[in-house]
Amino acid sequence: MSRLSSQTLASLPADVIRPGYDRAQVKAGVVHLGIGAFHRAHQAVVFDNALNAGDLRWGITAASLRSPSVRDQMVPQDGLYTMLVRDGGSEQARIIGAVQDVIVAPQDPQALIAALASPDTHIVTLTITEKGYKLDPATGALIEDDAQLAADLVSLDAPQTAPGYLVAALAQRKAAGLAPFTAISCDNLPHNGTRLRNAVLALARRHDAMLADWIAAEGAFPETMVDRIVPATTPDDIAALTARLGVEDQAMVKTEPFIQWVIEDKFCGPRPNFGAGVQITAAVAPWEEAKLRLLNGAHSGIAYLGGLAAIDHVHDVLALPEARIFVEALWDEAETTLSPPAELDVAAYRRELMARFDNPTLRHRTRQIAMDGSQKLPQRLLATIAARLAAGQGIDALALAVAAWVRWQAGQDDLGQPHIVDDPLATPIVAALGAASTTQDRVAAILAFDAVVPPALGANPHFRDALIRWLTILETDGARAALATFRPA
């Protein structure tokens, strides 16, 4: 079977949307670090829209900071891939042509530095997950005992971290008399632009104080909020698309119709007319907070409770009436902590979220969402709990979601089936919980992890008691029983 490529575009079915521009004329104005399915279904689509609108400055040079797998999927396809937009019974196939090249950074670090330092590059986007910034979640300082960061602190000749690549390239731009690029974090982190800026400046200052001052004065690190559900692609998805297209596409992505990208109006160079789905704003924080505490907070609760109940997909979890009641109650609790912008109708947003969760064609796996919980819970659930407790409000639904995460660390579901605890802190957390002999001891062990639970919250007796109550039920009777027991306040 032949692969999707520039040569096979003409043979595709007539209903497949193709790039409406000459790819040979495109310049790579964007470098993206951490190319994966989310980037291909989100930011790459936005830049593809700009190319289709006639602005050919916004092609993408993408980079993997770890594995060559995405490069090996995309390069034989000339960077082309299919985005399937699924909504109920309908499915639209669109070929995205924005990605011009894919670099595997560990194999060719100088190629990535050269792309970042190119005069054509105006914007750098990143989806490197929370752990990629190499910052301590509690203090915001560089994690200097991280092996990769430690190497970058010694030398940036062949960087090993995303901040290292940015600093190395910015040094070359400064030396060449070029302006910095605008660096846009697209990870689900509160104040993601500030975090990226802090990581870059801290590393730069360890190498060259004048470079750090130049980046601080001339660079731009806007805050952003991104939203689109992008389930993992399965072999069955690839096989079904191959049958439909008549060619194989190993880089395909599947997603929903909804797309949102809110970007702070803080750029230090050219930017495209972003178009539909993108909002430039003076303040991202209220949008970001609503998304983290409503969409992402509910997703985490669904993932851990559904995963423990051996339910594979989000829409199947929400087929349980008691799960819907739980999600609505979690939203009721979270909503009181928000300061939504005037443009955001929270009631309508909640209805839209539930409809997105209910979309059966996405087949969004609970285990995919359950990854990296120690990095996600602080902003998705724990900050909301702290705000509720400070206001003297209850936290029953939120505490159940956190207790389900704690129970997930046991490494098996309620049917006794094992699962991998995929988390950067899995080893110490699993060990601490395994050494505890009682539910109370396990709660005490998890509350002692300052890197996850802020000390003030960990010392709060209301939070501790709520966790003990729900973890007892989860350990004794399982997630379905916990959901059946749950009653909204």
XYZ file of N, CA and C in Angstrom, residues 38-284:
741
model
N -1.677 16.389 19.367
C -2.395 17.620 19.696
C -1.948 18.772 18.801
N -0.658 18.934 18.622
C -0.192 20.005 17.740
C -0.758 19.835 16.329
N -0.763 18.626 15.833
C -1.211 18.396 14.457
C -2.703 18.671 14.299
N -3.460 18.542 15.385
C -4.902 18.811 15.310
C -5.268 20.211 15.776
N -4.286 20.978 16.249
C -4.604 22.299 16.814
C -3.774 23.405 16.164
N -2.572 23.687 16.682
C -1.824 24.834 16.162
C -1.500 24.680 14.679
N -1.130 23.471 14.245
C -0.790 23.282 12.832
C -1.971 23.596 11.932
N -3.178 23.321 12.414
C -4.379 23.611 11.628
C -4.586 25.126 11.516
N -4.317 25.839 12.608
C -4.455 27.298 12.582
C -3.472 27.905 11.571
N -2.235 27.431 11.568
C -1.270 27.958 10.602
C -1.600 27.496 9.183
N -2.168 26.309 9.044
C -2.627 25.853 7.735
C -3.750 26.748 7.216
N -4.610 27.203 8.112
C -5.659 28.142 7.714
C -5.057 29.438 7.178
N -3.993 29.922 7.833
C -3.337 31.149 7.363
C -2.731 30.940 5.981
N -2.132 29.770 5.759
C -1.578 29.463 4.439
C -2.686 29.413 3.390
N -3.788 28.796 3.738
C -4.914 28.730 2.808
C -5.488 30.105 2.504
N -5.325 31.036 3.455
C -5.809 32.403 3.242
C -4.838 33.231 2.408
N -3.678 32.653 2.025
C -2.759 33.342 1.126
C -1.498 33.886 1.754
N -1.353 33.787 3.083
C -0.140 34.262 3.753
C 0.818 33.082 3.880
N 1.803 33.016 3.010
C 2.654 31.835 2.904
C 3.892 31.891 3.795
N 3.868 32.748 4.809
C 4.993 32.845 5.744
C 4.918 31.825 6.876
N 3.843 31.036 6.954
C 3.554 30.342 8.201
C 3.603 28.824 8.103
N 4.525 28.326 7.297
C 4.819 26.897 7.356
C 5.522 26.559 8.656
N 5.587 25.278 8.951
C 6.095 24.814 10.247
C 7.285 23.886 10.062
N 8.368 24.172 10.786
C 9.419 23.187 11.016
C 9.160 22.597 12.390
N 8.874 21.320 12.442
C 8.522 20.677 13.709
C 9.702 19.888 14.233
N 9.713 19.714 15.547
C 10.818 18.972 16.166
C 10.287 18.050 17.242
N 10.809 16.836 17.244
C 10.618 15.926 18.366
C 11.837 16.038 19.262
N 11.609 16.214 20.554
C 12.719 16.324 21.496
C 13.147 14.979 22.045
N 12.443 13.913 21.624
C 12.778 12.588 22.157
C 12.852 11.552 21.036
N 11.703 11.029 20.657
C 11.650 9.857 19.780
C 11.591 10.250 18.306
N 12.125 9.395 17.418
C 12.002 9.645 15.976
C 10.681 9.179 15.384
N 9.748 8.696 16.201
C 8.551 8.038 15.660
C 7.712 8.965 14.792
N 7.482 10.208 15.229
C 6.658 11.109 14.423
C 7.396 11.495 13.139
N 8.707 11.711 13.218
C 9.491 11.973 12.012
C 9.341 10.831 11.012
N 9.406 9.613 11.535
C 9.313 8.448 10.659
C 7.914 8.278 10.074
N 6.912 8.809 10.756
C 5.556 8.801 10.215
C 5.380 9.863 9.137
N 5.948 11.053 9.366
C 5.609 12.212 8.541
C 6.539 12.449 7.360
N 7.843 12.260 7.546
C 8.776 12.594 6.466
C 8.508 11.778 5.200
N 8.232 10.454 5.296
C 7.896 9.729 4.064
C 6.613 10.212 3.396
N 5.826 10.995 4.132
C 4.576 11.538 3.597
C 4.720 13.011 3.209
N 5.960 13.492 3.096
C 6.222 14.895 2.745
C 5.599 15.859 3.753
N 5.442 15.394 4.997
C 4.856 16.235 6.035
C 3.339 16.303 6.000
N 2.718 15.663 5.040
C 1.255 15.676 4.911
C 0.615 14.684 5.878
N -0.566 15.011 6.340
C -1.330 14.072 7.156
C -2.809 14.454 7.092
N -3.636 13.509 7.484
C -5.085 13.709 7.468
C -5.576 14.074 8.853
N -6.426 15.095 8.925
C -7.164 15.389 10.145
C -8.613 14.966 9.922
N -9.068 14.028 10.738
C -10.462 13.602 10.695
C -11.230 14.346 11.770
N -12.241 15.094 11.378
C -13.101 15.795 12.325
C -14.386 14.993 12.447
N -14.620 14.448 13.639
C -15.747 13.564 13.868
C -16.767 14.224 14.772
N -18.011 14.157 14.343
C -19.107 14.746 15.118
C -20.332 13.873 14.918
N -20.646 13.070 15.947
C -21.772 12.160 15.802
C -21.517 11.187 14.670
N -22.447 11.166 13.705
C -22.305 10.244 12.583
C -21.530 10.797 11.410
N -21.084 12.053 11.492
C -20.388 12.664 10.359
C -18.888 12.646 10.574
N -18.145 12.639 9.455
C -16.690 12.648 9.509
C -16.157 13.399 8.294
N -15.342 14.425 8.539
C -14.741 15.202 7.457
C -13.239 14.967 7.456
N -12.692 14.668 6.285
C -11.254 14.433 6.144
C -10.609 15.637 5.474
N -9.540 16.142 6.080
C -8.815 17.294 5.537
C -7.323 17.004 5.591
N -6.641 17.236 4.497
C -5.191 17.075 4.454
C -4.535 18.376 4.895
N -3.682 18.293 5.912
C -2.965 19.455 6.437
C -1.565 19.457 5.836
N -1.169 20.595 5.272
C 0.124 20.684 4.592
C 1.100 21.653 5.214
N 0.790 22.148 6.419
C 1.610 23.211 7.007
C 2.989 22.741 7.431
N 3.130 21.462 7.808
C 4.415 20.983 8.322
C 5.361 20.735 7.153
N 6.462 21.459 7.142
C 7.440 21.371 6.064
C 8.529 20.343 6.329
N 8.897 20.173 7.611
C 9.977 19.254 7.943
C 9.822 18.844 9.401
N 10.371 17.676 9.751
C 10.367 17.204 11.130
C 11.798 16.832 11.502
N 12.299 17.456 12.561
C 13.661 17.232 13.053
C 13.591 16.393 14.326
N 14.451 15.422 14.454
C 14.608 14.691 15.718
C 15.780 15.330 16.450
N 15.474 16.128 17.444
C 16.491 16.979 18.066
C 17.700 16.209 18.605
N 17.522 15.081 19.318
C 18.717 14.399 19.830
C 19.641 13.891 18.726
N 19.087 13.628 17.540
C 19.916 13.129 16.442
C 20.632 14.251 15.688
N 20.027 15.433 15.688
C 20.622 16.553 14.951
C 20.309 17.866 15.659
N 20.915 18.104 16.823
C 20.597 19.322 17.580
C 20.920 20.599 16.817
N 21.964 20.577 15.982
C 22.328 21.801 15.260
C 21.270 22.175 14.224
N 20.579 21.181 13.667
C 19.522 21.480 12.698
C 18.380 22.223 13.373
N 18.040 21.829 14.595
C 16.966 22.522 15.309
C 17.401 23.924 15.704
N 18.627 24.073 16.188
C 19.106 25.418 16.533
C 19.087 26.312 15.298
N 19.506 25.779 14.155
C 19.519 26.567 12.923
C 18.117 26.985 12.523
N 17.142 26.096 12.675
C 15.760 26.448 12.337
C 15.246 27.546 13.257
N 15.534 27.429 14.544
C 15.094 28.449 15.502
C 15.782 29.790 15.253
N 17.028 29.758 14.794
C 17.786 30.982 14.564
C 17.573 31.569 13.180
N 16.807 30.905 12.321
C 16.596 31.377 10.957
C 15.873 32.723 10.922
N 16.249 33.619 10.011
C 15.527 34.894 9.872
C 14.057 34.712 9.524
N 13.693 33.562 8.915
C 12.294 33.319 8.566
C 11.428 32.992 9.772
N 12.050 32.558 10.865
C 11.294 32.111 12.033
C 10.846 33.306 12.871
N 9.536 33.418 13.046
C 8.966 34.515 13.832
C 8.264 34.033 15.094
N 7.773 32.789 15.051
C 7.007 32.245 16.176
C 7.519 30.850 16.489
N 7.676 30.570 17.784
C 7.992 29.221 18.247
C 6.859 28.775 19.165
N 6.262 27.644 18.871
C 5.215 27.093 19.728
C 5.742 25.825 20.385
N 5.184 25.506 21.547
C 5.666 24.350 22.302
C 4.502 23.556 22.873
N 4.536 22.245 22.692
C 3.696 21.308 23.446
C 4.636 20.237 23.976
N 5.239 20.513 25.111
C 6.291 19.652 25.660
C 5.875 19.023 26.986
N 4.618 19.193 27.376
C 4.026 18.735 28.634
C 4.661 19.449 29.818
N 3.989 19.321 30.945
C 4.395 20.060 32.131
C 5.856 19.806 32.509
N 6.310 18.556 32.342
C 7.652 18.205 32.798
C 8.747 18.736 31.891
N 8.395 19.237 30.706
C 9.400 19.680 29.759
C 10.028 21.020 30.080
N 9.423 21.769 31.021
C 9.951 23.104 31.333
C 11.080 23.060 32.350
N 11.263 21.924 32.998
C 12.366 21.714 33.941
C 12.314 22.712 35.096
N 11.088 23.008 35.534
C 10.895 23.906 36.669
C 10.233 23.151 37.809
N 10.698 23.404 39.024
C 10.086 22.812 40.200
C 8.669 23.359 40.355
N 7.642 22.484 40.411
C 6.267 22.996 40.505
C 6.018 23.834 41.751
N 6.732 23.534 42.825
C 6.500 24.255 44.080
C 7.209 25.595 44.121
N 8.457 25.651 43.641
C 9.258 26.868 43.783
C 9.387 27.674 42.494
N 9.183 27.034 41.347
C 9.387 27.704 40.067
C 10.848 27.799 39.662
N 11.753 27.236 40.454
C 13.184 27.280 40.135
C 13.546 26.140 39.186
N 14.660 26.306 38.485
C 15.154 25.238 37.637
C 15.439 23.981 38.468
N 15.083 22.822 37.907
C 15.375 21.560 38.584
C 16.805 21.166 38.209
N 17.755 21.650 38.967
C 19.155 21.534 38.574
C 19.692 20.117 38.652
N 19.014 19.250 39.404
C 19.488 17.870 39.456
C 18.868 17.001 38.365
N 18.039 17.600 37.495
C 17.568 16.889 36.316
C 18.762 16.686 35.384
N 18.975 15.449 34.925
C 20.187 15.143 34.165
C 20.291 15.955 32.885
N 19.184 16.109 32.174
C 19.214 16.868 30.919
C 19.494 18.343 31.186
N 18.809 18.912 32.171
C 19.038 20.321 32.474
C 20.447 20.543 33.002
N 20.929 19.616 33.804
C 22.289 19.747 34.315
C 23.296 19.832 33.173
N 23.064 19.041 32.131
C 23.957 19.098 30.967
C 23.857 20.451 30.273
N 22.638 21.006 30.162
C 22.469 22.306 29.514
C 23.045 23.441 30.351
N 23.101 23.263 31.653
C 23.729 24.279 32.503
C 25.236 24.329 32.279
N 25.805 23.210 31.862
C 27.243 23.166 31.580
C 27.549 23.691 30.187
N 26.755 23.269 29.189
C 27.024 23.652 27.803
C 25.741 23.595 26.986
N 25.620 24.541 26.052
C 24.490 24.552 25.126
C 24.941 24.247 23.706
N 26.087 23.589 23.564
C 26.554 23.206 22.230
C 25.608 22.187 21.595
N 25.052 21.288 22.400
C 24.085 20.293 21.925
C 22.997 20.183 22.990
N 22.049 21.096 22.986
C 21.056 21.153 24.069
C 20.267 19.854 24.210
N 19.757 19.653 25.415
C 18.940 18.476 25.690
C 17.542 18.827 26.154
N 17.263 20.100 26.398
C 15.955 20.524 26.894
C 15.379 21.602 25.985
N 14.066 21.789 26.077
C 13.432 22.851 25.295
C 13.973 24.222 25.670
N 14.059 24.578 26.970
C 14.675 25.875 27.292
C 16.096 25.995 26.749
N 16.847 24.893 26.761
C 18.208 24.930 26.239
C 18.256 25.265 24.769
N 17.375 24.660 23.982
C 17.338 24.978 22.557
C 16.959 26.431 22.324
N 15.984 26.933 23.081
C 15.580 28.322 22.890
C 16.716 29.284 23.219
N 17.411 29.034 24.314
C 18.509 29.924 24.703
C 19.634 29.865 23.675
N 19.992 28.665 23.228
C 21.066 28.537 22.242
C 20.725 29.287 20.964
N 19.480 29.166 20.515
C 19.071 29.837 19.280
C 18.961 31.344 19.467
N 18.460 31.773 20.604
C 18.359 33.219 20.860
C 19.742 33.846 20.931
N 20.723 33.121 21.445
C 22.096 33.637 21.457
C 22.591 33.849 20.031
N 22.287 32.901 19.137
C 22.697 33.060 17.749
C 21.960 34.220 17.083
N 20.686 34.382 17.396
C 19.930 35.494 16.805
C 20.504 36.835 17.266
N 20.816 36.931 18.541
C 21.389 38.177 19.063
C 22.718 38.478 18.373
N 23.548 37.455 18.230
C 24.849 37.649 17.590
C 24.713 38.058 16.130
N 23.637 37.606 15.473
C 23.424 37.920 14.056
C 22.641 39.213 13.848
N 22.263 39.867 14.939
C 21.509 41.113 14.819
C 20.040 40.901 14.492
N 19.512 39.707 14.742
C 18.100 39.410 14.506
C 17.293 39.644 15.776
N 16.025 39.979 15.604
C 15.130 40.102 16.747
C 14.817 38.712 17.301
N 14.417 38.631 18.569
C 13.973 37.335 19.091
C 12.683 36.883 18.392
N 12.338 35.623 18.570
C 11.039 35.128 18.134
C 10.043 35.244 19.289
N 8.770 35.175 18.973
C 7.729 35.075 19.993
C 7.593 33.609 20.369
N 7.770 33.280 21.637
C 7.717 31.891 22.107
C 6.390 31.660 22.816
N 5.602 30.725 22.306
C 4.235 30.514 22.788
C 4.090 29.100 23.340
N 3.985 28.994 24.657
C 3.677 27.706 25.267
C 2.228 27.349 24.999
N 1.995 26.117 24.573
C 0.629 25.641 24.320
C 0.291 24.473 25.240
N 0.953 24.404 26.387
C 0.675 23.362 27.361
C -0.343 23.851 28.384
N -1.089 22.892 28.942
C -2.127 23.216 29.917
C -1.505 23.502 31.280
N -0.944 24.678 31.409
C -0.299 25.110 32.641
C -0.776 26.514 32.973
N -1.068 26.790 34.233
C -1.394 28.174 34.579
C -0.162 29.049 34.357
N -0.389 30.218 33.785
C 0.692 31.174 33.529
C 1.804 30.514 32.708
N 1.399 29.815 31.652
C 2.381 29.048 30.881
C 3.422 29.943 30.217
N 3.017 31.131 29.780
C 3.990 32.043 29.190
C 5.025 32.505 30.193
N 4.573 32.817 31.389
C 5.492 33.239 32.445
C 6.452 32.111 32.809
N 5.936 30.896 32.869
C 6.803 29.757 33.194
C 7.872 29.566 32.130
N 7.455 29.636 30.882
C 8.438 29.470 29.809
C 9.475 30.589 29.871
N 9.022 31.810 30.055
C 9.948 32.942 30.153
C 10.920 32.749 31.317
N 10.399 32.317 32.463
C 11.263 32.134 33.626
C 12.321 31.063 33.376
N 11.917 29.964 32.733
C 12.873 28.899 32.454
C 13.961 29.373 31.499
N 13.557 30.082 30.450
C 14.522 30.565 29.457
C 15.466 31.589 30.080
N 14.912 32.545 30.819
C 15.757 33.586 31.409
C 16.707 33.000 32.459
N 16.218 32.068 33.272
C 17.085 31.490 34.304
C 18.252 30.738 33.669
N 17.970 29.972 32.615
C 19.047 29.239 31.958
C 19.989 30.198 31.220
N 19.422 31.189 30.544
C 20.257 32.159 29.837
C 21.186 32.894 30.793
N 20.672 33.251 31.951
C 21.484 34.021 32.901
C 22.655 33.199 33.435
N 22.500 31.893 33.477
C 23.601 31.051 33.934
C 24.732 30.991 32.913
N 24.413 31.363 31.671
C 25.427 31.333 30.616
C 25.919 32.732 30.231
N 24.998 33.708 30.210
C 25.369 35.032 29.687
C 24.337 36.035 30.192
N 24.708 36.846 31.172
C 23.770 37.792 31.778
C 23.263 38.805 30.752
N 24.122 39.237 29.837
C 23.691 40.209 28.827
C 22.681 39.591 27.867
N 22.858 38.310 27.541
C 21.865 37.625 26.710
C 20.525 37.571 27.429
N 20.533 37.239 28.709
C 19.288 37.180 29.473
C 18.599 38.538 29.499
N 19.368 39.606 29.682
C 18.777 40.945 29.698
C 18.166 41.281 28.339
N 18.824 40.888 27.261
C 18.299 41.144 25.904
C 17.004 40.380 25.673
N 16.963 39.113 26.082
C 15.733 38.325 25.926
C 14.604 38.947 26.743
N 14.908 39.357 27.976
C 13.889 39.945 28.845
C 13.328 41.227 28.249
N 14.192 42.014 27.624
C 13.760 43.311 27.088
C 13.082 43.189 25.731
N 13.573 42.278 24.877
C 13.127 42.241 23.486
C 12.217 41.054 23.147
N 12.276 39.994 23.930
C 11.502 38.801 23.610
C 10.054 38.902 24.045
N 9.270 37.909 23.683
C 7.848 37.876 24.055
C 7.459 36.435 24.353
N 6.742 36.264 25.461
C 6.287 34.945 25.908
C 4.817 35.066 26.323
N 3.910 35.182 25.370
C 2.504 35.401 25.723
C 1.894 34.212 26.460
N 0.980 34.521 27.357
C 0.174 33.475 27.977
C -0.816 32.952 26.929
N -1.154 31.684 27.019
C -2.109 31.116 26.073
C -3.002 30.100 26.765
N -4.099 29.803 26.107
C -4.976 28.715 26.515
C -5.400 27.990 25.251
N -5.236 26.670 25.242
C -5.598 25.876 24.067
C -6.651 24.856 24.467
N -7.520 24.530 23.517
C -8.572 23.560 23.815
C -9.003 22.856 22.542
N -8.826 21.573 22.514
C -9.414 20.685 21.520
C -9.178 19.264 22.006
N -10.184 18.437 21.931
C -10.032 17.053 22.350
C -9.432 16.263 21.196
N -8.293 15.619 21.456
C -7.567 14.873 20.423
C -7.234 13.487 20.974
N -8.107 12.519 20.781
C -7.820 11.166 21.271
C -6.636 10.554 20.532
N -6.015 9.585 21.174
C -4.886 8.889 20.552
C -5.361 8.085 19.345
N -4.545 8.075 18.298
C -4.844 7.296 17.092
C -4.535 5.830 17.345
N -5.409 4.949 16.865
C -5.226 3.510 17.030
C -4.917 2.868 15.679
N -4.371 1.658 15.693
C -4.170 0.941 14.422
C -5.472 0.770 13.639
N -6.584 0.587 14.335
C -7.866 0.456 13.643
C -8.230 1.753 12.922
N -7.902 2.905 13.532
C -8.157 4.193 12.868
C -7.374 4.286 11.564
N -6.106 3.895 11.607
C -5.261 3.962 10.405
C -5.784 3.021 9.332
N -6.196 1.820 9.741
C -6.713 0.850 8.769
C -7.999 1.359 8.118
N -8.889 1.964 8.924
C -10.144 2.474 8.370
C -9.888 3.633 7.412
N -8.948 4.505 7.756
C -8.643 5.627 6.871
C -7.982 5.143 5.587
N -7.128 4.135 5.692
C -6.499 3.569 4.492
C -7.562 3.052 3.528
N -8.560 2.372 4.071
C -9.643 1.863 3.218
C -10.414 2.996 2.569
N -10.545 4.108 3.275
C -11.306 5.241 2.733
C -10.505 6.010 1.689
N -9.210 6.249 1.956
C -8.403 7.097 1.074
C -7.750 6.331 -0.071
N -7.491 5.047 0.137
C -6.751 4.289 -0.864
C -5.249 4.424 -0.722
N -4.796 5.162 0.287
C -3.378 5.277 0.637
C -3.278 5.226 2.151
N -2.095 4.866 2.644
C -1.902 4.762 4.089
C -1.386 6.080 4.650
N -1.932 6.481 5.795
C -1.502 7.700 6.481
C -1.159 7.334 7.916
N 0.121 7.215 8.197
C 0.547 6.835 9.541
C 0.582 8.006 10.516
N 0.376 9.221 10.019
C 0.432 10.411 10.880
C -0.940 11.022 11.113
N -2.005 10.352 10.746
C -3.355 10.898 10.877
C -3.680 11.265 12.327
N -4.600 12.205 12.474
C -5.144 12.551 13.783
C -6.653 12.599 13.664
N -7.316 12.384 14.785
C -8.774 12.504 14.830
C -9.134 13.481 15.938
N -10.180 14.257 15.708
C -10.531 15.290 16.672
C -11.998 15.652 16.540
N -12.410 16.657 17.289
C -13.780 17.140 17.318
C -13.872 18.447 16.524
N -15.086 18.928 16.236
C -15.207 20.202 15.519
C -14.691 21.397 16.324
N -14.837 21.367 17.639
C -14.480 22.503 18.478
C -12.976 22.739 18.467
N -12.570 23.992 18.347
C -11.165 24.379 18.507
C -11.123 25.770 19.122
N -10.215 25.958 20.068
C -10.076 27.261 20.723
C -8.607 27.503 21.040
N -8.165 28.716 20.774
C -6.809 29.139 21.110
C -6.897 30.606 21.519
N -6.702 30.870 22.799
C -6.711 32.230 23.333
C -5.255 32.631 23.573
N -4.831 33.751 22.983
C -3.429 34.167 23.048
C -3.352 35.596 23.577
N -2.482 35.820 24.544
C -2.253 37.167 25.047
C -1.672 38.040 23.935
N -2.116 39.273 23.873
C -1.668 40.197 22.828
C -0.276 40.722 23.183
N 0.712 39.842 22.999
C 2.090 40.165 23.371
C 3.017 39.444 22.392
N 3.335 40.096 21.286
C 4.210 39.529 20.261
C 5.387 40.471 20.059
N 6.535 39.917 19.661
C 7.703 40.769 19.407
C 8.083 40.763 17.931
N 7.207 40.259 17.089
C 7.485 40.222 15.656
C 6.216 39.939 14.885
N 6.324 39.568 13.626
C 5.137 39.323 12.799
C 4.281 38.199 13.352
N 3.015 38.287 13.023
C 2.087 37.213 13.360
C 1.055 37.125 12.253
N 0.450 35.947 12.069
C -0.561 35.831 11.011
C -1.895 36.418 11.451
N -2.790 36.554 10.507
C -4.182 36.793 10.837
C -4.754 35.439 11.234
N -4.832 35.180 12.532
C -5.099 33.832 13.009
C -6.463 33.297 12.573
N -7.457 34.137 12.481
C -8.750 33.691 11.962
C -9.611 32.984 12.988
N -10.571 32.201 12.497
C -11.578 31.561 13.337
C -10.936 30.606 14.336
N -11.490 30.587 15.540
C -11.011 29.701 16.584
C -9.928 30.293 17.449
N -9.390 31.472 17.081
C -8.307 32.099 17.835
C -8.777 33.456 18.332
N -8.532 33.715 19.595
C -8.902 34.996 20.199
C -7.665 35.641 20.800
N -7.352 36.827 20.344
C -6.261 37.616 20.921
C -6.852 38.478 22.020
N -6.277 38.427 23.212
C -6.884 39.085 24.361
C -5.820 39.725 25.233
N -6.234 40.677 26.041
C -5.305 41.314 26.981
C -5.049 40.444 28.193
N -5.978 39.534 28.520
C -5.851 38.716 29.728
C -6.310 37.295 29.442
N -5.371 36.365 29.478
C -5.691 34.954 29.212
C -6.141 34.243 30.475
